[in-house]
PDB file of C-alpha atoms in Angstrom:
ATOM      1  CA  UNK A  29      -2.926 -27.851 -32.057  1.00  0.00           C
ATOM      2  CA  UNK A  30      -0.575 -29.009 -30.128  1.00  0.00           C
ATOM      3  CA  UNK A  31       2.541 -27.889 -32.419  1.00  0.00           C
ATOM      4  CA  UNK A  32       1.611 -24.601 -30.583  1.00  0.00           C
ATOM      5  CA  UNK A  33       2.636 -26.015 -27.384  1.00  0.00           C
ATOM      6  CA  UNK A  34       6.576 -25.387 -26.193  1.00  0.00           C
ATOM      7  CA  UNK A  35       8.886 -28.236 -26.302  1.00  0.00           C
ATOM      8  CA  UNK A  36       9.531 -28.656 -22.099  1.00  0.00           C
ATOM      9  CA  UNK A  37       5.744 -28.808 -21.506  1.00  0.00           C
ATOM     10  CA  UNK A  38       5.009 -30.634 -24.762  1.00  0.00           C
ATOM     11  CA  UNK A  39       7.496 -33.455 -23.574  1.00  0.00           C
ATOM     12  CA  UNK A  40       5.971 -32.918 -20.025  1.00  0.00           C
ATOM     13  CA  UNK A  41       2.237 -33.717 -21.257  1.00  0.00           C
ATOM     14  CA  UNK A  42       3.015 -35.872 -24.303  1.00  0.00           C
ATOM     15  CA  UNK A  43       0.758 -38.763 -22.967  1.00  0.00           C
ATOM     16  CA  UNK A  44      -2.445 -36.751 -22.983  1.00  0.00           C
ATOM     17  CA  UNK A  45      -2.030 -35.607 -26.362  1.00  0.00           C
ATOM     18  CA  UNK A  46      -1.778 -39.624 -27.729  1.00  0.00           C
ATOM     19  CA  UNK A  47      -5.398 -40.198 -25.436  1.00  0.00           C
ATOM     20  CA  UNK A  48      -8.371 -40.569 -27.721  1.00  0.00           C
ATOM     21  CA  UNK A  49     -10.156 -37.917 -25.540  1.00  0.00           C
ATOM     22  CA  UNK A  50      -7.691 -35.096 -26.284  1.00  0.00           C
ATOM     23  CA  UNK A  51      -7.540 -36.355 -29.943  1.00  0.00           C
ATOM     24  CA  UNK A  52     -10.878 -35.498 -29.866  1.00  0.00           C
ATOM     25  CA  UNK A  53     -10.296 -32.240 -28.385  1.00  0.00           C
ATOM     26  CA  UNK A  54      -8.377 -31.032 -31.061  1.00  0.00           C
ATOM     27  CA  UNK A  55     -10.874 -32.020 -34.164  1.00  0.00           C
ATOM     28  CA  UNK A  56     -13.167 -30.134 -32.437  1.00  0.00           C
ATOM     29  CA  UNK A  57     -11.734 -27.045 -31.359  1.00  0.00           C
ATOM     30  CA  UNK A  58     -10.260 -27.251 -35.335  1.00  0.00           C
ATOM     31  CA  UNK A  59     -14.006 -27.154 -36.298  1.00  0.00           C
ATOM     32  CA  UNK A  60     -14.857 -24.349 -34.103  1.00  0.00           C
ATOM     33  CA  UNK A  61     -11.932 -22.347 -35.163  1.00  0.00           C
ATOM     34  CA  UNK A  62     -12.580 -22.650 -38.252  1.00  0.00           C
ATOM     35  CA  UNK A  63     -16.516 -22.050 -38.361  1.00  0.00           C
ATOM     36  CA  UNK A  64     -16.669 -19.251 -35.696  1.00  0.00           C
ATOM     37  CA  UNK A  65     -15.216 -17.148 -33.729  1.00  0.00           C
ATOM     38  CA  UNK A  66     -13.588 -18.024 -30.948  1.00  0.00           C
ATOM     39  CA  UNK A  67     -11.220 -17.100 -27.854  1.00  0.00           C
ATOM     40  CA  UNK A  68      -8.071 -16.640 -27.049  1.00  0.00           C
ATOM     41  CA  UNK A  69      -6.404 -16.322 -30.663  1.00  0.00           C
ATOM     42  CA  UNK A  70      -5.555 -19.806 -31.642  1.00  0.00           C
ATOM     43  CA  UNK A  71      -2.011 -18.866 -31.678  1.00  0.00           C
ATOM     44  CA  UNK A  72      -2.305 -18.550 -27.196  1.00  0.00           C
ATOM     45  CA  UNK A  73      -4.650 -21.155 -26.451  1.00  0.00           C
ATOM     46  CA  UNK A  74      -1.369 -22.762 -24.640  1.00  0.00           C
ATOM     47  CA  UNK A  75      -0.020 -19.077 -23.816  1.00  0.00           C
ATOM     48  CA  UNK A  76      -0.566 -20.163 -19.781  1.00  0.00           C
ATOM     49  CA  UNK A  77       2.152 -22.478 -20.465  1.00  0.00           C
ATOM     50  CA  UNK A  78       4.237 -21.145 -23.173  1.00  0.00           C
ATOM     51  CA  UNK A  79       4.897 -17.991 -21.027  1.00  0.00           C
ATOM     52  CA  UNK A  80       5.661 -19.788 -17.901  1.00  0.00           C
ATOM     53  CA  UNK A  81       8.808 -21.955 -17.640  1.00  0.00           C
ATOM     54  CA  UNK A  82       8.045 -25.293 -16.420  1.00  0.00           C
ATOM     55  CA  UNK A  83      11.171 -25.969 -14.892  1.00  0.00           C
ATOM     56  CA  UNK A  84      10.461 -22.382 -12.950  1.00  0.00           C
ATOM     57  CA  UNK A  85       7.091 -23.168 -11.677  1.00  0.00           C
ATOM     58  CA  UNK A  86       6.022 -22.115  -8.212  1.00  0.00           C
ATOM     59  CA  UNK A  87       2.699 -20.955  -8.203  1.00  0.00           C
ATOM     60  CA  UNK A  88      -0.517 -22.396 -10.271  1.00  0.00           C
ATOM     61  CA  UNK A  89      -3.746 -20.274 -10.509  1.00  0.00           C
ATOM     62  CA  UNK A  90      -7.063 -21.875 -11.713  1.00  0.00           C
ATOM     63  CA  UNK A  91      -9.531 -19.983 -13.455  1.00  0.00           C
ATOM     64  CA  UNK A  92     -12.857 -21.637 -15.564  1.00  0.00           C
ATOM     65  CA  UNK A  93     -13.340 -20.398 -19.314  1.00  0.00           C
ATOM     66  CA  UNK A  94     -11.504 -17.557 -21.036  1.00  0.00           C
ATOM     67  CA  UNK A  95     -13.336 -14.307 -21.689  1.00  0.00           C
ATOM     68  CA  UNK A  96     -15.591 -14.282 -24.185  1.00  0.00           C
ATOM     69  CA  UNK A  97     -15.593 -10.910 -25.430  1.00  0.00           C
ATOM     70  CA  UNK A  98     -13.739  -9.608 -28.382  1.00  0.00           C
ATOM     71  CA  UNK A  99      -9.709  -8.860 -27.737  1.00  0.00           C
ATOM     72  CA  UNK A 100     -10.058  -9.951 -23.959  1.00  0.00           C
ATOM     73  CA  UNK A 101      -8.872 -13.390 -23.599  1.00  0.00           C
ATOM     74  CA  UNK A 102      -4.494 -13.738 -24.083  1.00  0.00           C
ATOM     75  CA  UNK A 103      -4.966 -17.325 -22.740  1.00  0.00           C
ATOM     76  CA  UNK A 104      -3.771 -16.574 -19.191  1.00  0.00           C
ATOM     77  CA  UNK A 105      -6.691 -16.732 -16.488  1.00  0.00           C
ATOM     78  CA  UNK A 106      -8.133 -13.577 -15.787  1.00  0.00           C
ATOM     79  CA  UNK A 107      -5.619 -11.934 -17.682  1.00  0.00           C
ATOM     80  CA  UNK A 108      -6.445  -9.330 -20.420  1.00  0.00           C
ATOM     81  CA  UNK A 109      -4.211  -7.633 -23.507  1.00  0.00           C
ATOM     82  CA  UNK A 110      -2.371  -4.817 -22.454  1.00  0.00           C
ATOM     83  CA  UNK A 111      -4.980  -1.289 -22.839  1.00  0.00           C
ATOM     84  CA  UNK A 112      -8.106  -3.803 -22.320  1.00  0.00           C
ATOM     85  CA  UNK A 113     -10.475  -2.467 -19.688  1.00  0.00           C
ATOM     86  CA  UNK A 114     -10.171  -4.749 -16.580  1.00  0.00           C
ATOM     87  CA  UNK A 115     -13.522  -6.912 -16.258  1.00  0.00           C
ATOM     88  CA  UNK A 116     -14.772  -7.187 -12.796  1.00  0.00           C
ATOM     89  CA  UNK A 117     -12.582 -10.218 -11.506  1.00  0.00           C
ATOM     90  CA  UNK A 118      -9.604  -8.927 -12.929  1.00  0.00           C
ATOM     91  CA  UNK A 119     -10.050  -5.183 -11.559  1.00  0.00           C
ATOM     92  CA  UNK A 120     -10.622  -7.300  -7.977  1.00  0.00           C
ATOM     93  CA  UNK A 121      -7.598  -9.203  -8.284  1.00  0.00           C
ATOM     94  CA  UNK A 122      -5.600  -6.115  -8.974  1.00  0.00           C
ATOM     95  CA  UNK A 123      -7.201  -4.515  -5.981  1.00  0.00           C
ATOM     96  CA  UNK A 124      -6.263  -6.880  -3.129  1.00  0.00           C
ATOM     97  CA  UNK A 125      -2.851  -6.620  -5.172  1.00  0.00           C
ATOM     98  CA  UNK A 126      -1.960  -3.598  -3.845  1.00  0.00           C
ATOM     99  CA  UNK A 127      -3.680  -3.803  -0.905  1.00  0.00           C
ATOM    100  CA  UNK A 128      -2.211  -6.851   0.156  1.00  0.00           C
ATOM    101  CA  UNK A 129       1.483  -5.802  -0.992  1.00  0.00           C
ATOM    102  CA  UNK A 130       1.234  -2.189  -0.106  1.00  0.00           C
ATOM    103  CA  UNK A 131       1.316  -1.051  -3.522  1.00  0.00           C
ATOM    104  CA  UNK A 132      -0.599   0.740  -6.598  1.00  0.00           C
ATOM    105  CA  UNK A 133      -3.086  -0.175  -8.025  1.00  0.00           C
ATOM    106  CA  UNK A 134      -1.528  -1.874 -11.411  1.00  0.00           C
ATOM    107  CA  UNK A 135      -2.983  -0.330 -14.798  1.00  0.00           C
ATOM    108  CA  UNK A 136      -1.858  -2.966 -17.259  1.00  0.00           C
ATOM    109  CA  UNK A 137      -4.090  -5.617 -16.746  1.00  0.00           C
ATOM    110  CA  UNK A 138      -1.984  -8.630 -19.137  1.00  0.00           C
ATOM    111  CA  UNK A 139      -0.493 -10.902 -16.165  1.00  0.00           C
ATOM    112  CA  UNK A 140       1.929 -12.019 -18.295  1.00  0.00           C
ATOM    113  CA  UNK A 141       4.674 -10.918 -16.548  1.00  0.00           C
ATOM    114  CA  UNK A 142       3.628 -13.065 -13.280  1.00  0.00           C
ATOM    115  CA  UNK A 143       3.374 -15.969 -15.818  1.00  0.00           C
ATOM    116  CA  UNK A 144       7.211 -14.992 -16.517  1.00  0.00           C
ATOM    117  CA  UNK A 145       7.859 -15.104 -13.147  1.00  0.00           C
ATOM    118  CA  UNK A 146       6.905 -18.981 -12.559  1.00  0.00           C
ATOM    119  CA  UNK A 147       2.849 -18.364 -12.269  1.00  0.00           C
ATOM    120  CA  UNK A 148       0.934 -20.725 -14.128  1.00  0.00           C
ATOM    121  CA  UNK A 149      -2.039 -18.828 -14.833  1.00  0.00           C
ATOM    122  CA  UNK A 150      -4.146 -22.078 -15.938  1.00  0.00           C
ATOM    123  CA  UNK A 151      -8.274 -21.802 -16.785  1.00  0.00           C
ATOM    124  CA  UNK A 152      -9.404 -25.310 -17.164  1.00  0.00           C
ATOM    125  CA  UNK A 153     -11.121 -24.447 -20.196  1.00  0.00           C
ATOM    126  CA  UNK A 154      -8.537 -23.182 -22.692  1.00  0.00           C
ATOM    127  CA  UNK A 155     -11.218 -22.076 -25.516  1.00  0.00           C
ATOM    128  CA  UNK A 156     -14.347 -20.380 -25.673  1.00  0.00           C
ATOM    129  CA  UNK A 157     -17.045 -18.993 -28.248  1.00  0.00           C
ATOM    130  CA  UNK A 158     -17.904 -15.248 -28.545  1.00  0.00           C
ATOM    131  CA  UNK A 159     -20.433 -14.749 -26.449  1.00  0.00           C
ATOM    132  CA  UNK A 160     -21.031 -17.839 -25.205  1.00  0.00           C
ATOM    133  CA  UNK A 161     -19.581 -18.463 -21.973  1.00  0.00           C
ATOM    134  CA  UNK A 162     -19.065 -22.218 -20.793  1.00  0.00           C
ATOM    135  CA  UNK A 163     -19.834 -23.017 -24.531  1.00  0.00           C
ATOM    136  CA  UNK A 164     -16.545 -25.348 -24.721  1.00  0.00           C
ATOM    137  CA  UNK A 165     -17.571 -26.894 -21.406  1.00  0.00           C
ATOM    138  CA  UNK A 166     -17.400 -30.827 -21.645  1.00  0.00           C
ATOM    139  CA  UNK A 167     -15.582 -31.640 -24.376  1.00  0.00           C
ATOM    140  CA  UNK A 168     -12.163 -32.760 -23.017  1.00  0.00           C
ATOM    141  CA  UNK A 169     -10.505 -29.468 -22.015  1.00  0.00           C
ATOM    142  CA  UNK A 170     -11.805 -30.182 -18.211  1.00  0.00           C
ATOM    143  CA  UNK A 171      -9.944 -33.990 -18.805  1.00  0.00           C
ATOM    144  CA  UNK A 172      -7.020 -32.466 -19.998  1.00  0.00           C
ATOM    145  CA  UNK A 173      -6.314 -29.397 -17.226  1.00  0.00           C
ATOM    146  CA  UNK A 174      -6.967 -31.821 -14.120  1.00  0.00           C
ATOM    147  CA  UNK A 175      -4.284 -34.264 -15.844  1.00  0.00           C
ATOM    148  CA  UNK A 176      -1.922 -31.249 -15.832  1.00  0.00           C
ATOM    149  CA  UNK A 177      -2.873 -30.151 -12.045  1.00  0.00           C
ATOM    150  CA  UNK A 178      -2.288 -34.169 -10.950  1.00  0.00           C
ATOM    151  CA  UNK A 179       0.886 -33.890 -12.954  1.00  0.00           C
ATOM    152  CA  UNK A 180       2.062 -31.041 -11.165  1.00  0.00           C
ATOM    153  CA  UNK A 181       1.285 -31.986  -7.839  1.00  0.00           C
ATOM    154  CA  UNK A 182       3.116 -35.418  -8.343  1.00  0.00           C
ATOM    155  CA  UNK A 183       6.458 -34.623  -9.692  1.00  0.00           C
ATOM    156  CA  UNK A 184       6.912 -31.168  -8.488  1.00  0.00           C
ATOM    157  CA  UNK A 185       7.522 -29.835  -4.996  1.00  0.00           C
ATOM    158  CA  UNK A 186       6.605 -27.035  -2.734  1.00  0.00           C
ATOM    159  CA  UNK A 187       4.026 -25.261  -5.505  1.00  0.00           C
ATOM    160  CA  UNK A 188       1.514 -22.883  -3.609  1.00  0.00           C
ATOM    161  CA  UNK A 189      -1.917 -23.697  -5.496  1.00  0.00           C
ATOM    162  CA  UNK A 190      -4.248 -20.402  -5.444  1.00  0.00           C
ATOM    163  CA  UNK A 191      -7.953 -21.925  -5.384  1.00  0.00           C
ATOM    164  CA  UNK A 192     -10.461 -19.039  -6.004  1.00  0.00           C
ATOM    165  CA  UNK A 193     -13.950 -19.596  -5.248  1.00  0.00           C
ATOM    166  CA  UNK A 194     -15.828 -22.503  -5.301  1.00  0.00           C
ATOM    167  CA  UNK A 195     -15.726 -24.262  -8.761  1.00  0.00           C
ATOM    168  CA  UNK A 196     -11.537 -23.899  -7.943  1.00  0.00           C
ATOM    169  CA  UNK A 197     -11.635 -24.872  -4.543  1.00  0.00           C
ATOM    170  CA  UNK A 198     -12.719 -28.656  -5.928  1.00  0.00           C
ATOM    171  CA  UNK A 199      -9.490 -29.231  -7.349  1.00  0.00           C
ATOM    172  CA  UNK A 200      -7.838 -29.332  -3.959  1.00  0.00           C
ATOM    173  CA  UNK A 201      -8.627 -33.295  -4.141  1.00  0.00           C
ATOM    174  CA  UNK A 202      -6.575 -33.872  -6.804  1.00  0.00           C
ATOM    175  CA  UNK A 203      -3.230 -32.281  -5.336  1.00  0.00           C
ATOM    176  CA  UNK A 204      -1.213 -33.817  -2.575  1.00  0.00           C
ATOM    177  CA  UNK A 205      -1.724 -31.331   0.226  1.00  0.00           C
ATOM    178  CA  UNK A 206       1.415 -32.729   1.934  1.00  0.00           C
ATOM    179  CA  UNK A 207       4.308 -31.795  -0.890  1.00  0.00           C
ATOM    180  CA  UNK A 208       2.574 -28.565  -1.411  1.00  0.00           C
ATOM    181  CA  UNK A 209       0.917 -24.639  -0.346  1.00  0.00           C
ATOM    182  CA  UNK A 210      -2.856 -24.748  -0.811  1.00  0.00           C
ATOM    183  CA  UNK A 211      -4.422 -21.025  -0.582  1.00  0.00           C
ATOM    184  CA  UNK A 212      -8.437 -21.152  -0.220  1.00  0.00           C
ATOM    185  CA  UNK A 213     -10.578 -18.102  -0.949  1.00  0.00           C
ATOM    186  CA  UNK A 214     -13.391 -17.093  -2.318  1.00  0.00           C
ATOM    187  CA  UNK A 215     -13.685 -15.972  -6.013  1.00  0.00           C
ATOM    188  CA  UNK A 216     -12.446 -12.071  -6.854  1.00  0.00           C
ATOM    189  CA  UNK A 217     -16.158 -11.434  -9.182  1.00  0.00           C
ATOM    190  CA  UNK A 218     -17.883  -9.076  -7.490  1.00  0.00           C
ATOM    191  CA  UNK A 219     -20.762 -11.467  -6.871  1.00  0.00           C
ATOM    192  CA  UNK A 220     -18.303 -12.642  -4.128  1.00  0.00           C
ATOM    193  CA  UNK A 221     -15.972 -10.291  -3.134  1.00  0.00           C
ATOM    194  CA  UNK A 222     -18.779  -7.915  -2.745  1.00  0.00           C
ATOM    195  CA  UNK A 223     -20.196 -10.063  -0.056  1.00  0.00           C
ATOM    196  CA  UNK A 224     -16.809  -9.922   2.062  1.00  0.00           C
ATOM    197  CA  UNK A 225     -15.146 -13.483   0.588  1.00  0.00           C
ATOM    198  CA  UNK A 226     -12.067 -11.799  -1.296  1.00  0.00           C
ATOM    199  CA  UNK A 227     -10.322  -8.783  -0.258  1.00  0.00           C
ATOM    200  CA  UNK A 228      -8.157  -9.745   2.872  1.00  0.00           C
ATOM    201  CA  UNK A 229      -7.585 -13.173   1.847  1.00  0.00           C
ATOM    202  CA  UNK A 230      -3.438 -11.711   1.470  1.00  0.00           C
ATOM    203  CA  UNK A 231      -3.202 -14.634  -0.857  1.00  0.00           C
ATOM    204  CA  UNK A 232      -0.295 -12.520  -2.302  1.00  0.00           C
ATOM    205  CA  UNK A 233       1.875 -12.063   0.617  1.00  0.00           C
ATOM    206  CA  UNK A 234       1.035 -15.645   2.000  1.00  0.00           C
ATOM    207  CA  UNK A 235       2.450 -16.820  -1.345  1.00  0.00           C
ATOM    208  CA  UNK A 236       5.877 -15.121  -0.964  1.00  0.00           C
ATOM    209  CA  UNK A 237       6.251 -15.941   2.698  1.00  0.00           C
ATOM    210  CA  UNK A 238       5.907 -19.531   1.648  1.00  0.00           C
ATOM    211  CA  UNK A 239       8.172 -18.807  -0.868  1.00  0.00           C
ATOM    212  CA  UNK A 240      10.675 -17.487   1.110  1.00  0.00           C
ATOM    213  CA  UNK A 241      11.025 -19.968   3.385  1.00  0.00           C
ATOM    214  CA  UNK A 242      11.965 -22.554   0.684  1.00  0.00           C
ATOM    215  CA  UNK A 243      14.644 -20.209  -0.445  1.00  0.00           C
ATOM    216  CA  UNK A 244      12.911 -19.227  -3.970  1.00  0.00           C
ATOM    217  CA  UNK A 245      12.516 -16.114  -5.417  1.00  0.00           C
ATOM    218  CA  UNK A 246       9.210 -13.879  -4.593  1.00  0.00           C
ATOM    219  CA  UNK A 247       6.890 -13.322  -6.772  1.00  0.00           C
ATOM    220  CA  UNK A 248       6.601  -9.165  -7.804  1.00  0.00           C
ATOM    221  CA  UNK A 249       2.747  -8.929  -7.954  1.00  0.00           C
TER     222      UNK A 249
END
């Protein structure tokens, strides 16, 4: 599974891939693969990472579990394939998008091209079941995103972390809140946002201010 990785962040995580947890990981989401089907396409599980150069990072967004519906998941948070209907979340996201930055309202709803702009659009669940939400919950994939978040926080600088409702906003323990931007809001589903904790957060803008500052590129949202 992990041949699927790119070299830079292969390298960069090569000592959670030799733990007997992650070894682990991989028989099982082998087995799964195999007996059912299952989401993102095996080929994109790492797509979060192969799409965003590690040596470019500057922003890391955490989601939970990939969508579970059929030709949803790309294996970017939130994200969806280019022509997919936005789900709720996503369509939220896109919203206080051009809200916050004074823009339109984006149709394509794949977020790959933030992820090519230094975004690390990371779930902490990489895999999921059809129709089965949480259904890969537990097994190591939870282990194995936290190591990358601590990894992050330690030997990069100056990242702004977006933490998006409350299952995200528990991960702000395990970054050093002294080398780097930690943004706080609540979630963008509508169970949320609808309720008055999303839009307005200008979690966009705040980012490229930051940015800015530090002398690195914006992001173009």
């Amino acid at each position: 599974m992990t041949t699927l990785l790119n070299s830079n962040w292969h390298d960069f995580l090569k000592d959670e891939f030799a733990k007997s947890y992650f070894k682990e990981l991989e028989g099982f989401i082998e087995n799964e693969y195999r007996n059912f089907q299952c989401y993102p396409p095996k080929e994109s599980i790492f797509a979060a990472f192969n799409h965003c150069n590690l040596d470019n990072v500057k922003v890391v967004i955490i989601g939970q579990d990939p969508y579970h519906g059929p030709n949803q998941a790309n294996g970017l948070c939130f994200s969806v394939y280019e022509g997919v209907a936005h789900p709720p979340s996503l369509k939220n996201i896109l919203k206080e998008v051009a809200s916050d930055t004074d823009s339109i309202y984006c149709e394509d709803g794949n977020l790959e091209r933030w992820s090519k702009q230094g975004v690390l659009l990371l779930n902490t669940i990489l895999t999921v079941k059809e129709s089965e939400p949480g259904s890969h919950k537990n097994r190591g994939w939870e282990t194995f995103s936290d190591a990358v978040i601590k990894k992050i926080s330690k030997e990069k600088e100056n990242i702004v972390f977006m933490l998006w409702g409350g299952f995200a906003k528990k991960k702000k323990k395990i970054i050093d809140t002294k080398r780097h931007k930690v943004l706080e809001s609540g979630h963008p589903s509508p169970l949320s946002a609808n309720r008055g904790y999303w839009f307005g957060n200008a979690h966009f803008t705040c980012c490229n201010s930051f940015l800015k500052t530090i002398g690195r590129q914006e992001i173009i949202w």
